[in-house]
Amino acid sequence: MNCKYCCVTCGAEADELSHHYKEGVIKIIHCKECQNPVDPYIELDDLLVFIDFVLLKLRAHRHVLFNIDKIKYNHIIKLSCALILANAYIKWFHLKNDQYQSIINQDHHIFYALEYGFYSNLFESFLEYTIRFGLIFLIAFAQWRQNWTRDRSMLLFRALILSSIGQLFILPLLIWSPDHRDYYGLLMSFIFTILCHTQALNASRLFSSLMSFLSSTIAILLSKYLLSIVSQNSFL
């Protein structure tokens, strides 16, 4: 955890990605373990990196987690807020769509209830992410109990936030099919989020491949189940 960078091919630690010589000569460093370039993504455009990230390539996840200095933690906080707002909007949109006929009939009580419903869904969204991330943190802490550090906590939080972008892919579906719930799209987003969490946790070197998949699946399913129980209470 003390080394700054990571080889995207084998996951070995590295002190630098490239070496700068005089007269502007730059040489990409090769990994001491696998003899491959430590990170060939530093030569690629950000869009190509994002495509590989969405395609769940392990090398791209390692690059994003370890080798990008320009992603600061204030950006991670802003992205986490955007994810919570997007999830809340999706929940509220479906609620509004279900009650659309009541709004047409000028049932103002339903209308104001829906406006209140957005704040309720915002709390539900925050609670869902808190439960999901909290469960994964507990599993990671139990596994690394003797060697758990603040750096590992920040790395895990970074991995979970960046791998939650699948939630944003539902927003275009609301534009393309606003009149009904696209359960197929929701299912695809759900599966993609599990796989993205799995790949990110595996890339973080905090979990094995199997533990990454199991912890991601259990945390997401359990968070949705607990949220469904909480949502049945009258105050939500």
CSV table of C-alpha atoms in Angstrom, one decimal:
chain,number,residue,atom,x,y,z
A,1,MET,CA,0.0,0.0,0.0
A,2,ASN,CA,3.0,2.3,0.3
A,3,CYS,CA,3.8,2.1,-3.5
A,4,LYS,CA,2.1,4.8,-5.5
A,5,TYR,CA,1.3,2.9,-8.7
A,6,CYS,CA,0.3,-0.6,-9.9
A,7,CYS,CA,1.1,-2.7,-13.0
A,8,VAL,CA,-2.2,-3.0,-14.9
A,9,THR,CA,-1.2,-6.4,-16.3
A,10,CYS,CA,-0.1,-8.4,-13.2
A,11,GLY,CA,-1.1,-6.1,-10.3
A,12,ALA,CA,2.5,-5.8,-9.0
A,13,GLU,CA,3.5,-2.6,-7.3
A,14,ALA,CA,5.5,0.1,-9.1
A,15,ASP,CA,7.2,3.3,-8.1
A,16,GLU,CA,6.6,5.2,-11.3
A,17,LEU,CA,4.8,4.9,-14.7
A,18,SER,CA,7.3,6.7,-16.9
A,19,HIS,CA,10.7,8.3,-16.6
A,20,HIS,CA,11.4,11.7,-18.0
A,21,TYR,CA,14.9,12.3,-19.6
A,22,LYS,CA,16.4,15.5,-20.8
A,23,GLU,CA,15.2,17.2,-24.0
A,24,GLY,CA,11.6,15.9,-23.4
A,25,VAL,CA,12.4,12.2,-23.9
A,26,ILE,CA,9.9,10.0,-22.0
A,27,LYS,CA,10.3,6.3,-21.5
A,28,ILE,CA,7.5,4.1,-20.3
A,29,ILE,CA,8.6,1.9,-17.3
A,30,HIS,CA,8.3,-1.9,-17.7
A,31,CYS,CA,7.1,-4.0,-14.8
A,32,LYS,CA,9.8,-6.0,-13.0
A,33,GLU,CA,7.5,-9.0,-12.5
A,34,CYS,CA,5.8,-9.5,-15.9
A,35,GLN,CA,8.2,-7.3,-18.1
A,36,ASN,CA,5.2,-5.6,-19.7
A,37,PRO,CA,4.6,-1.8,-19.7
A,38,VAL,CA,3.4,-0.8,-16.2
A,39,ASP,CA,0.5,1.2,-17.6
A,40,PRO,CA,0.0,1.6,-21.4
A,41,TYR,CA,-3.2,3.5,-20.7
A,42,ILE,CA,-1.2,6.7,-19.9
A,43,GLU,CA,-0.7,7.0,-23.7
A,44,LEU,CA,-4.4,6.7,-24.5
A,45,ASP,CA,-7.3,9.2,-24.5
A,46,ASP,CA,-9.6,9.3,-21.5
A,47,LEU,CA,-12.5,8.1,-23.7
A,48,LEU,CA,-10.7,4.9,-24.6
A,49,VAL,CA,-10.0,4.3,-20.9
A,50,PHE,CA,-13.6,4.8,-20.0
A,51,ILE,CA,-14.7,2.4,-22.7
A,52,ASP,CA,-12.4,-0.3,-21.4
A,53,PHE,CA,-13.6,0.5,-17.9
A,54,VAL,CA,-17.2,0.0,-18.9
A,55,LEU,CA,-16.2,-3.2,-20.7
A,56,LEU,CA,-15.0,-4.5,-17.3
A,57,LYS,CA,-11.4,-4.9,-18.3
A,58,LEU,CA,-9.3,-5.6,-15.2
A,59,ARG,CA,-6.4,-3.5,-16.6
A,60,ALA,CA,-8.6,-0.5,-17.0
A,61,HIS,CA,-9.9,-0.8,-13.4
A,62,ARG,CA,-6.4,-1.0,-12.1
A,63,HIS,CA,-5.4,2.0,-14.1
A,64,VAL,CA,-8.4,4.0,-12.7
A,65,LEU,CA,-7.9,2.9,-9.1
A,66,PHE,CA,-4.1,3.3,-8.8
A,67,ASN,CA,-2.6,5.2,-11.7
A,68,ILE,CA,-4.7,8.3,-12.2
A,69,ASP,CA,-3.6,11.2,-10.0
A,70,LYS,CA,-6.1,13.7,-11.4
A,71,ILE,CA,-9.1,11.9,-9.8
A,72,LYS,CA,-9.1,13.6,-6.4
A,73,TYR,CA,-11.2,12.6,-3.4
A,74,ASN,CA,-13.4,15.7,-3.7
A,75,HIS,CA,-14.3,14.4,-7.2
A,76,ILE,CA,-15.2,11.1,-5.6
A,77,ILE,CA,-17.5,12.8,-3.1
A,78,LYS,CA,-19.2,14.8,-5.9
A,79,LEU,CA,-19.7,11.6,-7.9
A,80,SER,CA,-21.2,9.8,-4.8
A,81,CYS,CA,-23.6,12.7,-4.4
A,82,ALA,CA,-24.5,12.5,-8.1
A,83,LEU,CA,-25.2,8.7,-7.8
A,84,ILE,CA,-27.4,9.2,-4.8
A,85,LEU,CA,-29.4,12.0,-6.6
A,86,ALA,CA,-29.7,9.9,-9.8
A,87,ASN,CA,-30.9,6.9,-7.9
A,88,ALA,CA,-33.4,9.0,-6.0
A,89,TYR,CA,-34.6,10.6,-9.3
A,90,ILE,CA,-35.2,7.2,-10.9
A,91,LYS,CA,-37.2,6.1,-7.9
A,92,TRP,CA,-39.2,9.3,-7.9
A,93,PHE,CA,-39.7,9.2,-11.7
A,94,HIS,CA,-41.4,5.8,-11.5
A,95,LEU,CA,-43.5,7.0,-8.6
A,96,LYS,CA,-44.6,10.0,-10.6
A,97,ASN,CA,-45.2,7.9,-13.7
A,98,ASP,CA,-47.4,5.6,-11.7
A,99,GLN,CA,-49.5,8.5,-10.4
A,100,TYR,CA,-49.6,10.4,-13.8
A,101,GLN,CA,-53.3,9.9,-14.3
A,102,SER,CA,-54.0,11.3,-10.9
A,103,ILE,CA,-52.0,14.4,-11.7
A,104,ILE,CA,-53.9,14.8,-15.0
A,105,ASN,CA,-57.1,14.8,-13.0
A,106,GLN,CA,-55.7,17.7,-10.9
A,107,ASP,CA,-55.5,15.8,-7.7
A,108,HIS,CA,-53.2,18.3,-6.0
A,109,HIS,CA,-52.8,16.2,-2.9
A,110,ILE,CA,-51.2,13.5,-5.0
A,111,PHE,CA,-49.0,16.1,-6.7
A,112,TYR,CA,-47.7,17.5,-3.4
A,113,ALA,CA,-47.3,13.9,-2.1
A,114,LEU,CA,-45.1,13.2,-5.1
A,115,GLU,CA,-43.0,16.2,-4.4
A,116,TYR,CA,-42.5,15.0,-0.9
A,117,GLY,CA,-41.8,11.6,-2.3
A,118,PHE,CA,-38.6,12.8,-4.0
A,119,TYR,CA,-37.1,13.7,-0.6
A,120,SER,CA,-38.3,10.3,0.7
A,121,ASN,CA,-36.6,8.6,-2.2
A,122,LEU,CA,-33.5,10.7,-1.7
A,123,PHE,CA,-33.3,9.3,1.9
A,124,GLU,CA,-33.9,5.8,0.6
A,125,SER,CA,-31.2,6.1,-2.0
A,126,PHE,CA,-28.7,7.3,0.6
A,127,LEU,CA,-29.7,4.5,2.9
A,128,GLU,CA,-29.3,1.9,0.1
A,129,TYR,CA,-25.8,3.0,-0.7
A,130,THR,CA,-24.9,3.2,3.0
A,131,ILE,CA,-26.0,-0.4,3.6
A,132,ARG,CA,-24.3,-1.7,0.5
A,133,PHE,CA,-21.0,0.0,1.1
A,134,GLY,CA,-21.1,-0.7,4.8
A,135,LEU,CA,-21.6,-4.4,4.3
A,136,ILE,CA,-18.6,-4.6,1.9
A,137,PHE,CA,-16.5,-2.5,4.3
A,138,LEU,CA,-17.4,-5.0,7.1
A,139,ILE,CA,-16.3,-7.9,5.0
A,140,ALA,CA,-13.1,-6.2,4.0
A,141,PHE,CA,-12.3,-5.3,7.6
A,142,ALA,CA,-13.0,-8.8,8.8
A,143,GLN,CA,-10.6,-10.1,6.1
A,144,TRP,CA,-7.8,-7.5,6.8
A,145,ARG,CA,-8.5,-7.0,10.5
A,146,GLN,CA,-4.8,-7.1,11.5
A,147,ASN,CA,-3.6,-4.9,8.7
A,148,TRP,CA,-6.5,-2.5,8.0
A,149,THR,CA,-5.3,1.0,7.4
A,150,ARG,CA,-6.8,4.3,6.4
A,151,ASP,CA,-5.4,3.9,2.9
A,152,ARG,CA,-7.3,0.7,2.4
A,153,SER,CA,-10.5,2.4,3.5
A,154,MET,CA,-10.0,5.2,1.0
A,155,LEU,CA,-9.1,2.8,-1.8
A,156,LEU,CA,-12.2,0.7,-1.1
A,157,PHE,CA,-14.5,3.7,-1.0
A,158,ARG,CA,-12.9,4.9,-4.3
A,159,ALA,CA,-13.4,1.5,-5.9
A,160,LEU,CA,-17.1,1.3,-4.8
A,161,ILE,CA,-18.0,4.8,-6.0
A,162,LEU,CA,-16.3,4.5,-9.4
A,163,SER,CA,-17.8,1.1,-10.0
A,164,SER,CA,-21.4,2.3,-9.3
A,165,ILE,CA,-21.6,4.3,-12.5
A,166,GLY,CA,-24.0,1.6,-13.9
A,167,GLN,CA,-26.8,3.3,-12.0
A,168,LEU,CA,-26.4,6.4,-14.3
A,169,PHE,CA,-27.1,4.2,-17.4
A,170,ILE,CA,-30.7,4.0,-16.4
A,171,LEU,CA,-31.3,7.7,-16.9
A,172,PRO,CA,-31.3,7.5,-20.7
A,173,LEU,CA,-33.9,4.8,-20.4
A,174,LEU,CA,-36.2,7.2,-18.7
A,175,ILE,CA,-36.0,9.4,-21.8
A,176,TRP,CA,-36.4,6.6,-24.4
A,177,SER,CA,-39.4,4.9,-22.6
A,178,PRO,CA,-40.9,7.3,-20.1
A,179,ASP,CA,-44.4,5.7,-20.1
A,180,HIS,CA,-43.5,2.4,-18.5
A,181,ARG,CA,-40.9,0.7,-16.4
A,182,ASP,CA,-38.1,-0.8,-18.4
A,183,TYR,CA,-37.5,-3.9,-16.3
A,184,TYR,CA,-35.1,-5.3,-18.8
A,185,GLY,CA,-32.9,-2.2,-18.5
A,186,LEU,CA,-33.2,-2.2,-14.7
A,187,LEU,CA,-32.1,-5.9,-14.7
A,188,MET,CA,-29.1,-5.2,-17.0
A,189,SER,CA,-28.1,-2.2,-14.8
A,190,PHE,CA,-28.3,-4.4,-11.7
A,191,ILE,CA,-26.2,-7.2,-13.3
A,192,PHE,CA,-23.7,-4.7,-14.6
A,193,THR,CA,-23.3,-3.0,-11.2
A,194,ILE,CA,-22.6,-6.4,-9.6
A,195,LEU,CA,-20.0,-7.2,-12.2
A,196,CYS,CA,-18.4,-3.8,-12.0
A,197,HIS,CA,-18.2,-4.0,-8.2
A,198,THR,CA,-16.6,-7.4,-8.6
A,199,GLN,CA,-14.0,-6.2,-11.0
A,200,ALA,CA,-13.2,-3.1,-9.0
A,201,LEU,CA,-12.8,-5.1,-5.8
A,202,ASN,CA,-10.6,-7.6,-7.5
A,203,ALA,CA,-8.5,-4.8,-9.0
A,204,SER,CA,-8.1,-3.2,-5.6
A,205,ARG,CA,-6.3,-6.3,-4.3
A,206,LEU,CA,-8.4,-6.3,-1.2
A,207,PHE,CA,-10.5,-9.4,-2.3
A,208,SER,CA,-10.0,-12.5,-4.3
A,209,SER,CA,-12.0,-12.9,-7.5
A,210,LEU,CA,-14.5,-15.2,-5.7
A,211,MET,CA,-14.8,-13.0,-2.6
A,212,SER,CA,-15.3,-10.0,-4.8
A,213,PHE,CA,-18.2,-11.5,-6.6
A,214,LEU,CA,-19.8,-13.0,-3.5
A,215,SER,CA,-19.4,-9.8,-1.4
A,216,SER,CA,-20.8,-7.6,-4.2
A,217,THR,CA,-23.8,-9.8,-4.8
A,218,ILE,CA,-24.7,-10.3,-1.2
A,219,ALA,CA,-24.3,-6.6,-0.4
A,220,ILE,CA,-26.4,-5.4,-3.3
A,221,LEU,CA,-29.2,-8.0,-2.7
A,222,LEU,CA,-29.2,-7.5,1.0
A,223,SER,CA,-29.3,-3.7,0.7
A,224,LYS,CA,-32.3,-3.8,-1.6
A,225,TYR,CA,-34.0,-6.3,0.7
A,226,LEU,CA,-33.5,-4.3,3.8
A,227,LEU,CA,-34.6,-1.1,2.0
A,228,SER,CA,-37.8,-2.8,0.8
A,229,ILE,CA,-38.6,-3.6,4.5
A,230,VAL,CA,-37.8,0.0,5.6
A,231,SER,CA,-39.8,1.5,2.7
A,232,GLN,CA,-43.0,-0.3,4.0
A,233,ASN,CA,-43.0,1.9,7.1
A,234,SER,CA,-45.3,4.9,7.1
A,235,PHE,CA,-42.7,7.5,7.5
A,236,LEU,CA,-41.2,6.7,4.0
